[in-house]
Amino acid sequence: MYKVIEELVENIENKIIKYRRDFHKYPEYGWTEFRTASLIARRLVELGYEIKLGKEVVNSEFRMDVPSDEDLEKNYKRALEQGGDKELIPFLKGGFTGVVGILKNGEGPKVALRFDIDGLKIQESEEEEHFPKKKGFSSVNKNVMHACGHDGHAAVGLGVAEVLRESKDEMKGTILLIFQPAEEGVRGAKAMVKAKVLDNVEYIISGHIGLKAEKSGQIMCGASGFLATSKIDVVFKGKASHAGAMPERGKNALLSASSAVLNLHSIPRNSKGMTRINVGELVCGKGRNIIPESAYMKIETRGETKELNEYMKKYAERILHNSAEMHGTKVNIEYVGEAESAQSDYTMIKMVKKIADKIYEPDLICEEKVNFGASEDISYMINEVQSNGGKAVYIMFGSDLKAAHHSSNFDFNEKDLKNIIKIYSALVCNILKRKGSY
Amino acid sequence: MYKVIEELVENIENKIIKYRRDFHKYPEYGWTEFRTASLIARRLVELGYEIKLGKEVVNSEFRMDVPSDEDLEKNYKRALEQGGDKELIPFLKGGFTGVVGILKNGEGPKVALRFDIDGLKIQESEEEEHFPKKKGFSSVNKNVMHACGHDGHAAVGLGVAEVLRESKDEMKGTILLIFQPAEEGVRGAKAMVKAKVLDNVEYIISGHIGLKAEKSGQIMCGASGFLATSKIDVVFKGKASHAGAMPERGKNALLSASSAVLNLHSIPRNSKGMTRINVGELVCGKGRNIIPESAYMKIETRGETKELNEYMKKYAERILHNSAEMHGTKVNIEYVGEAESAQSDYTMIKMVKKIADKIYEPDLICEEKVNFGASEDISYMINEVQSNGGKAVYIMFGSDLKAAHHSSNFDFNEKDLKNIIKIYSALVCNILKRKGSY
Amino acid sequence: MYKVIEELVENIENKIIKYRRDFHKYPEYGWTEFRTASLIARRLVELGYEIKLGKEVVNSEFRMDVPSDEDLEKNYKRALEQGGDKELIPFLKGGFTGVVGILKNGEGPKVALRFDIDGLKIQESEEEEHFPKKKGFSSVNKNVMHACGHDGHAAVGLGVAEVLRESKDEMKGTILLIFQPAEEGVRGAKAMVKAKVLDNVEYIISGHIGLKAEKSGQIMCGASGFLATSKIDVVFKGKASHAGAMPERGKNALLSASSAVLNLHSIPRNSKGMTRINVGELVCGKGRNIIPESAYMKIETRGETKELNEYMKKYAERILHNSAEMHGTKVNIEYVGEAESAQSDYTMIKMVKKIADKIYEPDLICEEKVNFGASEDISYMINEVQSNGGKAVYIMFGSDLKAAHHSSNFDFNEKDLKNIIKIYSALVCNILKRKGSY
Amino acid sequence: MYKVIEELVENIENKIIKYRRDFHKYPEYGWTEFRTASLIARRLVELGYEIKLGKEVVNSEFRMDVPSDEDLEKNYKRALEQGGDKELIPFLKGGFTGVVGILKNGEGPKVALRFDIDGLKIQESEEEEHFPKKKGFSSVNKNVMHACGHDGHAAVGLGVAEVLRESKDEMKGTILLIFQPAEEGVRGAKAMVKAKVLDNVEYIISGHIGLKAEKSGQIMCGASGFLATSKIDVVFKGKASHAGAMPERGKNALLSASSAVLNLHSIPRNSKGMTRINVGELVCGKGRNIIPESAYMKIETRGETKELNEYMKKYAERILHNSAEMHGTKVNIEYVGEAESAQSDYTMIKMVKKIADKIYEPDLICEEKVNFGASEDISYMINEVQSNGGKAVYIMFGSDLKAAHHSSNFDFNEKDLKNIIKIYSALVCNILKRKGSY
């Protein structure tokens, strides 16, 4: 059976790379994946999948940090101009950019695979040696870029869809291919879980390219140690004044913000485990000679456990409030994203290992639980499935990287995509076809 | 003679207020005053003034901190749409938005009056009790506002033009009405001086509404203590990295910036006189979970003397360099604006006093040199004229203010404009007509 | 008459220098001037002055920041060992180290001269070229030094005592020579005022060597602009914890303190006048690997007016409270010293000028009010006398300095002391002898 | 055999507690353990051990951060007054306060046990419920306290000495009891290693009370994850100046220090493992109104590996240099202590486990390698023995704590000491007597 999968994958490799480059060229940030999602949905239909999309699979109450209506509208138009599927895109309107493809084949377990599809607000590198630049598929959307490999994930999802469609008759049960928006900022998974996408799902499988496994040919069969995280938007409001003539009449929001930044980074390390804090954005002030009236900050905290994240959050809140008061400004704190900690199941990791043995060199396979060391809102899906008695695994697929994730020169090796499709497809076959072997 | 001036001014008061409200409604920030300058030039032509404008009066080499071509172009189009003078506006293209009106009447001294015409990048208040809002002449240009009274200055300039035109026959000599762009940020005066606008000028007169004199009916006959100032653009360049997975691989530009902000504000006060520092803008980072790669800062330093400003500059540079290095980032420092310290002449102050006595209550007239306490690039013009043996005066005209200069609720009392026109006109008459009295 | 004074002074110059060097060698910080004060008192007795000392002239309720009993006791013993006057020193016990010498000569005004006598907690320079080192009169008291010239002031006081004693018959009225402890930290004057030392005093005269007038031969006839000031002791209390094993259990007093220091120095400059802040001492922590549990700070604020000092105080308090809370520590704030702003009287300045004309080069005499630019608790005495209808003057006596006041290399030129004695003596004669002239 | 040990220990429990309380009452900080070490040496002699002490076992070249001669001398005298052994104490003079007891019994392996004996510079709590206070054995040495349990370790060492002496005939080989000074600050072990104390040692055994295992009855059979650490002394040198009169002439060492503190704590967390930083002490400034001329800091960095500690060190150095330069001060950086990372051996852990099974409840025994999470210079000894092919184990002995280590209320439960003696003694017996069992 595995041989069949292998052959199927080898045959579609070029197609997968085409998908990937297309997604890469038209990156769309969270909740604006109108083009990406509509084209994925169209392809799933072509392959014979039943599809659900838009509000059916994204609970509007639980979306976090959705762009302004104006922003959504502008991107909707852009997506149409850039070739979004005219018929399906209206279902996504308003930023409901999730898609689920369903393939049923009689009685049997329900297995879900999840692929995240959003890009990042990063301007792609224009250096000549940057591979997408060289090959002409660099982002055409200014200040948006697939700098985390989700273009690859989406392409893999379409590859898996095709392979499993071809192998359909060998399996008994239901396959769910979940294409999730807004993973960056951990803002999308919860809304899909709350739309009951995972009801009765017994297995949830997902993974990431090039994280931890930064070498082509490597595989880490199961990750744990997803960091619990909170995403926090902060506004300091002070009072403007002429900085030369009456500095004492202002209330300086930048002094509050700068004091907050230094002190937030100074929150003591915690002996109970890993913690993180980042002030990823700060925008402040309206003119050189005006005491800055307001400051906008985007912060995230993380912790190896929920408790550790709480420790960071509580300490951060105290710093924010006091940095404000110290300089007579007011602060507003809003939580705009959250993810939990999560664990892969050992039985699933073993299953991955068995398949990996067929593809990878023995010494590049890591069977121990790997510390993910970052946050992923897959944690909501994993915890949802596990709390209903199901199982989960999150796999780290190796790939030679050109630069770190989330940097403007980020690039993985496209040749690694086919192995990911093999692993995913074989996993599903293995679960749904009890008697067979491969 | 003064009686005549008084009558002329009273007659045109409504016109002046109309001008002022029009300028207020269409504020334009430094180097984009296409509409304002073209309409002023048109009016001067109507009044029979010879005009010079554009590159004739603005030396392109000495303009500081000019907006991007794209920005200039966008504003040029906007200005045309908003009623800029179609015939004259092309001379201003590229951001050469200065205008000089000339009125010659035989042999005699050359007197220059200077009016600044630019607005600020501030979003105007939408509170109902805000006077421009109530009267329907609030700014229609988003994030641009006349929050420093330059709309009044420009209207006064047109009023003075009309009054002096009518009184022309009483005077001997040459009148120069200088309408200067980009006073905010002290970026415009030097370029006009370097275009030789002040050649052979023996008297330079200017002033400000509502500064220090914050009460209608007040006048301070001459200001000194203009603060020397430097306007500095700073860029910190670090390295992005995923803030959760690999924080140690980043070089955090925001840590550099925040450390710089706190330390810049901590530069010791100086016993030799007043100093100032402000970080008016800070923009930093590209995403919540990315170590900030770059930070952009707009800074200004000031000092009561050139030496004090140098003290601030040198100390600030040291802080900037070390804040960068401390966190492994690089810093780039660019000087984008500068003004000098300057002094009004006592003989001119006395002259102002004599005229003021006819208009203002005795106890609201201040004859002593007033400490300006801020920066104005009029200092370049004053120093230019004085260094050629001429005389200068800078007058503070009282006005009831609704809120501080450079704040979104700023508003002066329009009724005070006519007194300013009276003072300016009478001063010029006094200088150019030796025999007469008033 | 002035000629007589001049001669008297010239005759005792060597004696004055001897006094000065003796005081310099045995410096005593505030409230521990046991040796200095007892020897001054002894000399006054020798000269025939009536004396008051100890609790008679120092109101114990109003002394500020008195050293611990242990510290006082230790210094009392030291003073005895170093030659303090055995008979008089017991009156000073407990830190009542003020002395007043009184010389009555019939009916007439009451004139007070005030001399401050305390040293500073500074370790004197051991560089060979340091004059006191070279001449062998460097401080023998470790970490205590006359680095502000009060050794000179005390010596001048004894010189004036001798000169006035000799000229006694020429005057009508009462002379008070006030030797004040604990001027450093502005802690002593109030306690002497509150002991009614200035009752019925009509003139108060004092001055400083080398402040502002940093050149021998200079004189500034009257200072104003004494800065109002507050001296604040701050304690942050947190919680210790092992910094390696459980950093999160600590509450870090040093983070609170460091954040406070940077933010205190960042308090905006004030357009209404000069302000100052200094954190002069910080002591924190009990071990390298322990999260610092407490931090002790000595702060001072200053302002050109009481209002400006209040602005600094209030802002500083806010910063201190929030720096504490931010890191979960508690803060305690205590005011341990205060001085007011004050003004010399013009009539007195003119009187000084007239005498100065006899001694100094015309172009080195400054008749305008000089901005003192620092704090002096003479302000309490000046305000006390003036509020009772009296007059005051504070004179700045020029002297070539080797290094700034309060630095370890500070040294003035001894040759300037005699001119100070001349000015003081002549002033008193002038006031008390109406008919005469000089 | 184990039964014998058990009985022996039960018999001496009261004696052990007496030792502990005596050491607790007379705590001595690193390199001043004159009393403690001399009494230990005396007791070892009484028990029949051969002893080495002083320079024989402490290589003077490798001692780190030794107190001043004056300080050593003062403590030497104090130790004599407090009952130090008159005969042996001279060998320790100058701060060579190490002792080694040797017990040989024929051919066999060489086993070393290491006990650390120093106290901390902490003032002991005076709260009534503090156990040592209640029982009258609180520290009589001001600002010195056994707040880390080394009093217990030293007492245990004497207990083990007695038990092993009694069991001598059952064993073949050599026993070394190493009493090490200056473990706090990780300053002592290296000097003993460099004195060749561990030559030919095949087993090194040590442990700690109450660390990680904070419950009586618990035992963690082997610790790893000792943090590599550097102890750094920092001096900032600036320039003093009068803070009111001439703030701009100073170079403020406290601004450098405060900026350093906040930025040091802001060093990014590292994804490769645990890191730590602490500024445990800061002393700065000489007077409230003087710009602080110097600042003294005690810093430590830590890392889970040597590389991580290097990352912290390098970053810290950069911050220190730039914090200095930023405010025009100079910085001096000195390394005064260092420890390595280290690992217990699994075979040793198993051996501990086997003995622990006889004493502790099964569910309170932890057999997995425990993350030590702090630094201990035992790491030098472990690495020394292991690099020669030997084996090492570091055991965490549970004890109910009253407060965290290094806090003024720290106290462990004395009743737990006897179990520690049992474990140590049985371990040695087990190693040296191959044939027997227990």
Tab-separated table of N, CA, C and O in Angstrom, chain C residues 294-361:
chain	number	residue	atom	x	y	z
C	294	SER	N	16.041	44.972	49.290
C	294	SER	CA	15.750	46.372	49.584
C	294	SER	C	16.724	47.288	48.878
C	294	SER	O	17.818	46.889	48.499
C	295	ALA	N	16.263	48.531	48.678
C	295	ALA	CA	17.087	49.542	48.023
C	295	ALA	C	16.858	50.856	48.747
C	295	ALA	O	15.725	51.234	49.023
C	296	TYR	N	17.975	51.530	49.061
C	296	TYR	CA	17.930	52.820	49.759
C	296	TYR	C	18.429	53.900	48.822
C	296	TYR	O	19.497	53.758	48.235
C	297	MET	N	17.658	54.963	48.717
C	297	MET	CA	18.002	56.042	47.784
C	297	MET	C	17.978	57.378	48.488
C	297	MET	O	17.074	57.637	49.279
C	298	LYS	N	18.924	58.248	48.134
C	298	LYS	CA	18.885	59.637	48.573
C	298	LYS	C	18.657	60.515	47.347
C	298	LYS	O	19.472	60.541	46.442
C	299	ILE	N	17.527	61.202	47.362
C	299	ILE	CA	17.119	62.002	46.208
C	299	ILE	C	17.023	63.464	46.599
C	299	ILE	O	16.748	63.784	47.748
C	300	GLU	N	17.237	64.348	45.629
C	300	GLU	CA	16.834	65.734	45.849
C	300	GLU	C	16.177	66.285	44.597
C	300	GLU	O	16.538	65.945	43.484
C	301	THR	N	15.172	67.126	44.832
C	301	THR	CA	14.552	67.860	43.738
C	301	THR	C	14.817	69.340	43.985
C	301	THR	O	15.039	69.756	45.117
C	302	ARG	N	14.790	70.107	42.911
C	302	ARG	CA	14.934	71.553	43.047
C	302	ARG	C	14.057	72.266	42.023
C	302	ARG	O	13.708	71.693	40.989
C	303	GLY	N	13.740	73.507	42.317
C	303	GLY	CA	12.992	74.298	41.353
C	303	GLY	C	13.291	75.760	41.583
C	303	GLY	O	13.586	76.175	42.708
C	304	GLU	N	13.217	76.518	40.507
C	304	GLU	CA	13.506	77.946	40.603
C	304	GLU	C	12.501	78.614	41.542
C	304	GLU	O	12.811	79.618	42.179
C	305	THR	N	11.299	78.054	41.602
C	305	THR	CA	10.283	78.548	42.538
C	305	THR	C	9.764	77.361	43.338
C	305	THR	O	10.015	76.205	42.993
C	306	LYS	N	9.025	77.693	44.378
C	306	LYS	CA	8.404	76.650	45.188
C	306	LYS	C	7.513	75.769	44.325
C	306	LYS	O	7.468	74.556	44.471
C	307	GLU	N	6.782	76.409	43.375
C	307	GLU	CA	5.860	75.676	42.519
C	307	GLU	C	6.622	74.676	41.636
C	307	GLU	O	6.176	73.562	41.431
C	308	LEU	N	7.749	75.110	41.118
C	308	LEU	CA	8.531	74.209	40.271
C	308	LEU	C	9.070	73.041	41.081
C	308	LEU	O	9.115	71.906	40.604
C	309	ASN	N	9.475	73.315	42.313
C	309	ASN	CA	9.935	72.220	43.155
C	309	ASN	C	8.786	71.268	43.471
C	309	ASN	O	8.958	70.046	43.495
C	310	GLU	N	7.611	71.827	43.663
C	310	GLU	CA	6.429	70.985	43.909
C	310	GLU	C	6.146	70.078	42.709
C	310	GLU	O	5.801	68.911	42.854
C	311	TYR	N	6.261	70.670	41.512
C	311	TYR	CA	6.070	69.890	40.274
C	311	TYR	C	7.012	68.686	40.262
C	311	TYR	O	6.608	67.552	39.976
C	312	MET	N	8.271	68.916	40.598
C	312	MET	CA	9.252	67.831	40.609
C	312	MET	C	8.905	66.800	41.686
C	312	MET	O	8.968	65.588	41.449
C	313	LYS	N	8.565	67.283	42.868
C	313	LYS	CA	8.242	66.400	43.995
C	313	LYS	C	7.071	65.479	43.670
C	313	LYS	O	7.121	64.276	43.891
C	314	LYS	N	5.998	66.100	43.158
C	314	LYS	CA	4.789	65.330	42.883
C	314	LYS	C	5.051	64.277	41.803
C	314	LYS	O	4.623	63.138	41.909
C	315	TYR	N	5.767	64.699	40.769
C	315	TYR	CA	6.060	63.764	39.667
C	315	TYR	C	6.960	62.645	40.199
C	315	TYR	O	6.751	61.464	39.915
C	316	ALA	N	7.941	63.027	41.006
C	316	ALA	CA	8.865	62.035	41.556
C	316	ALA	C	8.126	61.029	42.429
C	316	ALA	O	8.352	59.821	42.346
C	317	GLU	N	7.215	61.515	43.238
C	317	GLU	CA	6.448	60.599	44.099
C	317	GLU	C	5.685	59.579	43.261
C	317	GLU	O	5.630	58.397	43.586
C	318	ARG	N	5.086	60.064	42.188
C	318	ARG	CA	4.310	59.173	41.318
C	318	ARG	C	5.220	58.099	40.721
C	318	ARG	O	4.884	56.925	40.679
C	319	ILE	N	6.389	58.523	40.281
C	319	ILE	CA	7.338	57.560	39.710
C	319	ILE	C	7.763	56.546	40.764
C	319	ILE	O	7.832	55.344	40.500
C	320	LEU	N	8.037	57.028	41.959
C	320	LEU	CA	8.517	56.119	43.007
C	320	LEU	C	7.446	55.088	43.347
C	320	LEU	O	7.735	53.883	43.432
C	321	HIS	N	6.212	55.532	43.508
C	321	HIS	CA	5.144	54.600	43.857
C	321	HIS	C	4.952	53.550	42.761
C	321	HIS	O	4.805	52.364	43.030
C	322	ASN	N	4.977	54.008	41.526
C	322	ASN	CA	4.703	53.073	40.439
C	322	ASN	C	5.894	52.178	40.115
C	322	ASN	O	5.718	51.052	39.656
C	323	SER	N	7.098	52.672	40.342
C	323	SER	CA	8.266	51.812	40.156
C	323	SER	C	8.233	50.678	41.165
C	323	SER	O	8.674	49.563	40.882
C	324	ALA	N	7.728	50.967	42.318
C	324	ALA	CA	7.605	49.932	43.339
C	324	ALA	C	6.561	48.905	42.903
C	324	ALA	O	6.871	47.736	42.691
C	325	GLU	N	5.366	49.383	42.725
C	325	GLU	CA	4.233	48.497	42.430
C	325	GLU	C	4.495	47.628	41.207
C	325	GLU	O	4.106	46.467	41.156
C	326	MET	N	5.120	48.209	40.227
C	326	MET	CA	5.453	47.518	38.983
C	326	MET	C	6.170	46.195	39.218
C	326	MET	O	5.963	45.232	38.501
C	327	HIS	N	7.043	46.170	40.220
C	327	HIS	CA	7.801	44.957	40.501
C	327	HIS	C	7.399	44.344	41.846
C	327	HIS	O	8.148	43.570	42.437
C	328	GLY	N	6.205	44.739	42.304
C	328	GLY	CA	5.676	44.105	43.505
C	328	GLY	C	6.377	44.486	44.794
C	328	GLY	O	6.243	43.808	45.803
C	329	THR	N	7.119	45.593	44.773
C	329	THR	CA	7.784	46.009	46.014
C	329	THR	C	6.975	47.134	46.676
C	329	THR	O	6.066	47.694	46.087
C	330	LYS	N	7.334	47.431	47.918
C	330	LYS	CA	6.713	48.535	48.652
C	330	LYS	C	7.720	49.668	48.729
C	330	LYS	O	8.920	49.422	48.821
C	331	VAL	N	7.216	50.903	48.760
C	331	VAL	CA	8.149	52.021	48.852
C	331	VAL	C	7.795	52.888	50.049
C	331	VAL	O	6.616	53.054	50.386
C	332	ASN	N	8.830	53.408	50.704
C	332	ASN	CA	8.621	54.371	51.775
C	332	ASN	C	9.380	55.646	51.424
C	332	ASN	O	10.550	55.599	51.051
C	333	ILE	N	8.696	56.776	51.534
C	333	ILE	CA	9.251	58.063	51.114
C	333	ILE	C	9.277	59.008	52.307
C	333	ILE	O	8.257	59.224	52.943
C	334	GLU	N	10.476	59.559	52.609
C	334	GLU	CA	10.594	60.453	53.758
C	334	GLU	C	11.321	61.738	53.371
C	334	GLU	O	12.354	61.683	52.696
C	335	TYR	N	10.785	62.882	53.779
C	335	TYR	CA	11.414	64.162	53.475
C	335	TYR	C	12.392	64.526	54.587
C	335	TYR	O	11.995	64.624	55.738
C	336	VAL	N	13.656	64.704	54.245
C	336	VAL	CA	14.683	64.920	55.274
C	336	VAL	C	15.398	66.259	55.156
C	336	VAL	O	16.342	66.529	55.904
C	337	GLY	N	14.996	67.098	54.248
C	337	GLY	CA	15.613	68.415	54.150
C	337	GLY	C	14.784	69.279	53.219
C	337	GLY	O	14.165	68.767	52.294
C	338	GLU	N	14.756	70.594	53.492
C	338	GLU	CA	14.022	71.474	52.591
C	338	GLU	C	14.547	72.898	52.673
C	338	GLU	O	14.972	73.363	53.719
C	339	ALA	N	14.559	73.552	51.513
C	339	ALA	CA	14.916	74.963	51.490
C	339	ALA	C	13.962	75.674	50.549
C	339	ALA	O	13.302	75.048	49.731
C	340	GLU	N	13.939	77.006	50.726
C	340	GLU	CA	12.993	77.792	49.954
C	340	GLU	C	13.713	78.562	48.858
C	340	GLU	O	14.926	78.549	48.770
C	341	SER	N	12.947	79.226	48.048
C	341	SER	CA	13.557	80.176	47.117
C	341	SER	C	13.656	81.516	47.836
C	341	SER	O	12.965	81.746	48.819
C	342	ALA	N	14.552	82.378	47.384
C	342	ALA	CA	14.769	83.649	48.093
C	342	ALA	C	15.388	84.682	47.172
C	342	ALA	O	15.865	84.355	46.090
C	343	GLN	N	15.391	85.925	47.631
C	343	GLN	CA	15.825	87.086	46.852
C	343	GLN	C	16.687	88.025	47.695
C	343	GLN	O	16.314	88.337	48.814
C	344	SER	N	17.767	88.509	47.125
C	344	SER	CA	18.497	89.604	47.780
C	344	SER	C	17.730	90.913	47.543
C	344	SER	O	17.008	91.045	46.565
C	345	ASP	N	17.929	91.879	48.456
C	345	ASP	CA	17.290	93.187	48.263
C	345	ASP	C	18.184	94.127	47.466
C	345	ASP	O	19.391	94.173	47.694
C	346	TYR	N	17.548	94.904	46.578
C	346	TYR	CA	18.322	95.806	45.717
C	346	TYR	C	19.102	96.846	46.503
C	346	TYR	O	20.249	97.154	46.195
C	347	THR	N	18.498	97.382	47.579
C	347	THR	CA	19.213	98.414	48.336
C	347	THR	C	20.486	97.836	48.954
C	347	THR	O	21.508	98.516	49.041
C	348	MET	N	20.395	96.582	49.349
C	348	MET	CA	21.584	95.936	49.913
C	348	MET	C	22.622	95.687	48.824
C	348	MET	O	23.835	95.854	49.043
C	349	ILE	N	22.160	95.237	47.666
C	349	ILE	CA	23.088	94.988	46.559
C	349	ILE	C	23.855	96.270	46.223
C	349	ILE	O	25.075	96.242	46.025
C	350	LYS	N	23.130	97.378	46.212
C	350	LYS	CA	23.783	98.666	45.901
C	350	LYS	C	24.846	98.992	46.953
C	350	LYS	O	25.918	99.499	46.628
C	351	MET	N	24.510	98.702	48.203
C	351	MET	CA	25.462	98.951	49.278
C	351	MET	C	26.733	98.115	49.087
C	351	MET	O	27.854	98.611	49.260
C	352	VAL	N	26.552	96.864	48.726
C	352	VAL	CA	27.705	95.990	48.468
C	352	VAL	C	28.527	96.565	47.320
C	352	VAL	O	29.754	96.652	47.374
C	353	LYS	N	27.814	97.002	46.265
C	353	LYS	CA	28.497	97.545	45.086
C	353	LYS	C	29.409	98.716	45.475
C	353	LYS	O	30.561	98.792	45.014
C	354	LYS	N	28.876	99.577	46.299
C	354	LYS	CA	29.630	100.763	46.675
C	354	LYS	C	30.945	100.398	47.373
C	354	LYS	O	31.996	100.987	47.133
C	355	ILE	N	30.866	99.401	48.222
C	355	ILE	CA	32.085	98.952	48.905
C	355	ILE	C	33.008	98.227	47.933
C	355	ILE	O	34.219	98.424	47.919
C	356	ALA	N	32.416	97.388	47.120
C	356	ALA	CA	33.201	96.602	46.161
C	356	ALA	C	34.010	97.526	45.268
C	356	ALA	O	35.156	97.217	44.898
C	357	ASP	N	33.447	98.672	44.913
C	357	ASP	CA	34.156	99.624	44.059
C	357	ASP	C	35.522	100.007	44.614
C	357	ASP	O	36.430	100.376	43.864
C	358	LYS	N	35.653	99.933	45.905
C	358	LYS	CA	36.926	100.295	46.531
C	358	LYS	C	37.955	99.178	46.407
C	358	LYS	O	39.139	99.384	46.626
C	359	ILE	N	37.512	97.977	46.151
C	359	ILE	CA	38.405	96.817	46.203
C	359	ILE	C	38.639	96.181	44.843
C	359	ILE	O	39.742	95.827	44.479
C	360	TYR	N	37.573	96.012	44.091
C	360	TYR	CA	37.639	95.209	42.859
C	360	TYR	C	37.762	96.066	41.616
C	360	TYR	O	37.370	97.227	41.600
C	361	GLU	N	38.270	95.459	40.538
C	361	GLU	CA	38.293	96.105	39.227
C	361	GLU	C	36.860	96.294	38.755
C	361	GLU	O	36.051	95.378	38.874
